[in-house]
Tab-separated table of C-alpha atoms in Angstrom:
chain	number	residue	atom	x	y	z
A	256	UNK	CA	-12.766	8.450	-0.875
A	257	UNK	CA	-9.341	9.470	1.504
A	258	UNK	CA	-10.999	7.028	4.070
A	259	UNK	CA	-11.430	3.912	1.945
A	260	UNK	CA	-8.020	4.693	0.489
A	261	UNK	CA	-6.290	5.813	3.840
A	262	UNK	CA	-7.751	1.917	4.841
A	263	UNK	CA	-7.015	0.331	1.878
A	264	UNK	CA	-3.288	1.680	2.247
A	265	UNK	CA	-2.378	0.564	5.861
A	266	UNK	CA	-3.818	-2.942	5.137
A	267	UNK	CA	-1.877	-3.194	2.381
A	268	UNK	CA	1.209	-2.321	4.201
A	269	UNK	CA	0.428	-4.610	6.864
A	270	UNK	CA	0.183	-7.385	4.098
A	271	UNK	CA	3.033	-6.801	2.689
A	272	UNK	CA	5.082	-6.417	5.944
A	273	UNK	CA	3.307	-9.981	7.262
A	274	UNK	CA	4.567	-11.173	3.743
A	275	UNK	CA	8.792	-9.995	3.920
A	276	UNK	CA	8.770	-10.768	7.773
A	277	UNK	CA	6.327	-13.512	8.886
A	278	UNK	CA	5.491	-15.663	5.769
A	279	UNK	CA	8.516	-15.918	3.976
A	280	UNK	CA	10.568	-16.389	6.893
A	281	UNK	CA	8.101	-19.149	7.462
A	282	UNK	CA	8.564	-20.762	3.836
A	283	UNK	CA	12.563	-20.373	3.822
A	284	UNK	CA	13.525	-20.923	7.203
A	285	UNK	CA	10.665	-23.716	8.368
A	286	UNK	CA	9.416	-25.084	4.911
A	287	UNK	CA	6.056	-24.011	5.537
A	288	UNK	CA	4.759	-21.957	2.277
A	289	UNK	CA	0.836	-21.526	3.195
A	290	UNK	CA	1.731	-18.492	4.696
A	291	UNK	CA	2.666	-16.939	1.693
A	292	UNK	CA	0.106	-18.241	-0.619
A	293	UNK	CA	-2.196	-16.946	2.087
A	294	UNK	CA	-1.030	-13.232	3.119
A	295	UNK	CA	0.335	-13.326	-0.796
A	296	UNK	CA	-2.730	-13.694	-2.016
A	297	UNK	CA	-4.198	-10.485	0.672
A	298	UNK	CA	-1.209	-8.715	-0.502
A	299	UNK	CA	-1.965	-8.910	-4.346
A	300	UNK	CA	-5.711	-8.019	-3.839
A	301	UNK	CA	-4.564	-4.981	-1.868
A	302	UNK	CA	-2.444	-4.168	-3.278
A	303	UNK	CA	-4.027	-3.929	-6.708
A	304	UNK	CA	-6.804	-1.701	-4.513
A	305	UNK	CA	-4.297	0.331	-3.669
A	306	UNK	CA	-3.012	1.017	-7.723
A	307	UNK	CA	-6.549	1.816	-8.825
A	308	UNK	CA	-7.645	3.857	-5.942
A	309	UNK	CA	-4.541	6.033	-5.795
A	310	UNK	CA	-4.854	6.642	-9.771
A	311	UNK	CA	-8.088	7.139	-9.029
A	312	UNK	CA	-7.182	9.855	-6.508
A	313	UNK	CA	-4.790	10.954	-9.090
A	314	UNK	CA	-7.132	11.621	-11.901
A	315	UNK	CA	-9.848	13.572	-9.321
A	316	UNK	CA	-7.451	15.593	-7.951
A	317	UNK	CA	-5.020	16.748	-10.472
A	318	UNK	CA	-2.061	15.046	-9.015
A	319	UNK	CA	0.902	15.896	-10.796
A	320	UNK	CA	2.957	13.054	-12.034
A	321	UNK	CA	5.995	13.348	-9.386
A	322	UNK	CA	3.314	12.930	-6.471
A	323	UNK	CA	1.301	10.167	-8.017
A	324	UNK	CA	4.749	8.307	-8.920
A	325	UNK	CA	5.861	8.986	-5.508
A	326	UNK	CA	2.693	7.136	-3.896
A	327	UNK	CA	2.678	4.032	-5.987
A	328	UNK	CA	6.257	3.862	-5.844
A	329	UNK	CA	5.519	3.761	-2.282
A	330	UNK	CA	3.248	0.984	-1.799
A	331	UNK	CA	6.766	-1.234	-3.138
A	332	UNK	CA	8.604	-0.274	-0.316
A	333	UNK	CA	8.262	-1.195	3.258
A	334	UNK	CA	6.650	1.067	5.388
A	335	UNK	CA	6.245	3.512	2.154
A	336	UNK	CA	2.030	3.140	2.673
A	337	UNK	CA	2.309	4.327	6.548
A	338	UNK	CA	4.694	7.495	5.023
A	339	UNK	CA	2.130	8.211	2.461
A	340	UNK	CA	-0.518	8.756	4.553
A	341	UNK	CA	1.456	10.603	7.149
A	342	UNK	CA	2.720	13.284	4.267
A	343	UNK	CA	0.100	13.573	1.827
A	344	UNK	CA	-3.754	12.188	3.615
A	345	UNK	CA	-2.968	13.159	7.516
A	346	UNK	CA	-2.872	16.836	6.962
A	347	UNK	CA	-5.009	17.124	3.990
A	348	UNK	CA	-2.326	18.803	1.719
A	349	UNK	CA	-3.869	17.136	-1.302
């Protein structure tokens, strides 16, 4: 499951990076909004995949509520996916 997660996670920061600094540029600065009903759309589904596979995570492993708070919390914030897997999935401290 840390595999389809650890994937699930970078897309979703990807998606949500293409979102804040390609799309809506795009839409705001150009007046061209496919972008973002495009890579918004990506981003939701992730990130919804995301949700339900960290709780998931959460639930199997006894998370306490500080950690799991921290990792959703993260998938909100720029570059928060990449630091979640580099503190809690790349040196298996879970």
């Amino acid at each position: 499951m840390d595999s389809i997660f650890k994937k699930t996670a970078f897309w979703e920061g990807i998606s949500l990076l293409m979102l804040l600094f390609v799309a809506m540029p795009l839409k705001h600065l150009l007046g061209q909004p496919l972008m973002v009903k495009i890579v918004g759309m990506a981003h939701g589904l992730l990130f919804v995949l995301y949700v339900v596979f960290a709780l998931y995570l959460s639930f199997n492993r006894k998370w306490g509520y500080t950690k799991t708070f921290l990792i959703l919390v993260a998938s909100l914030i720029p570059f928060g996916t990449f630091y979640v897997d580099k503190k809690y999935f790349s040196e298996q401290t879970t």
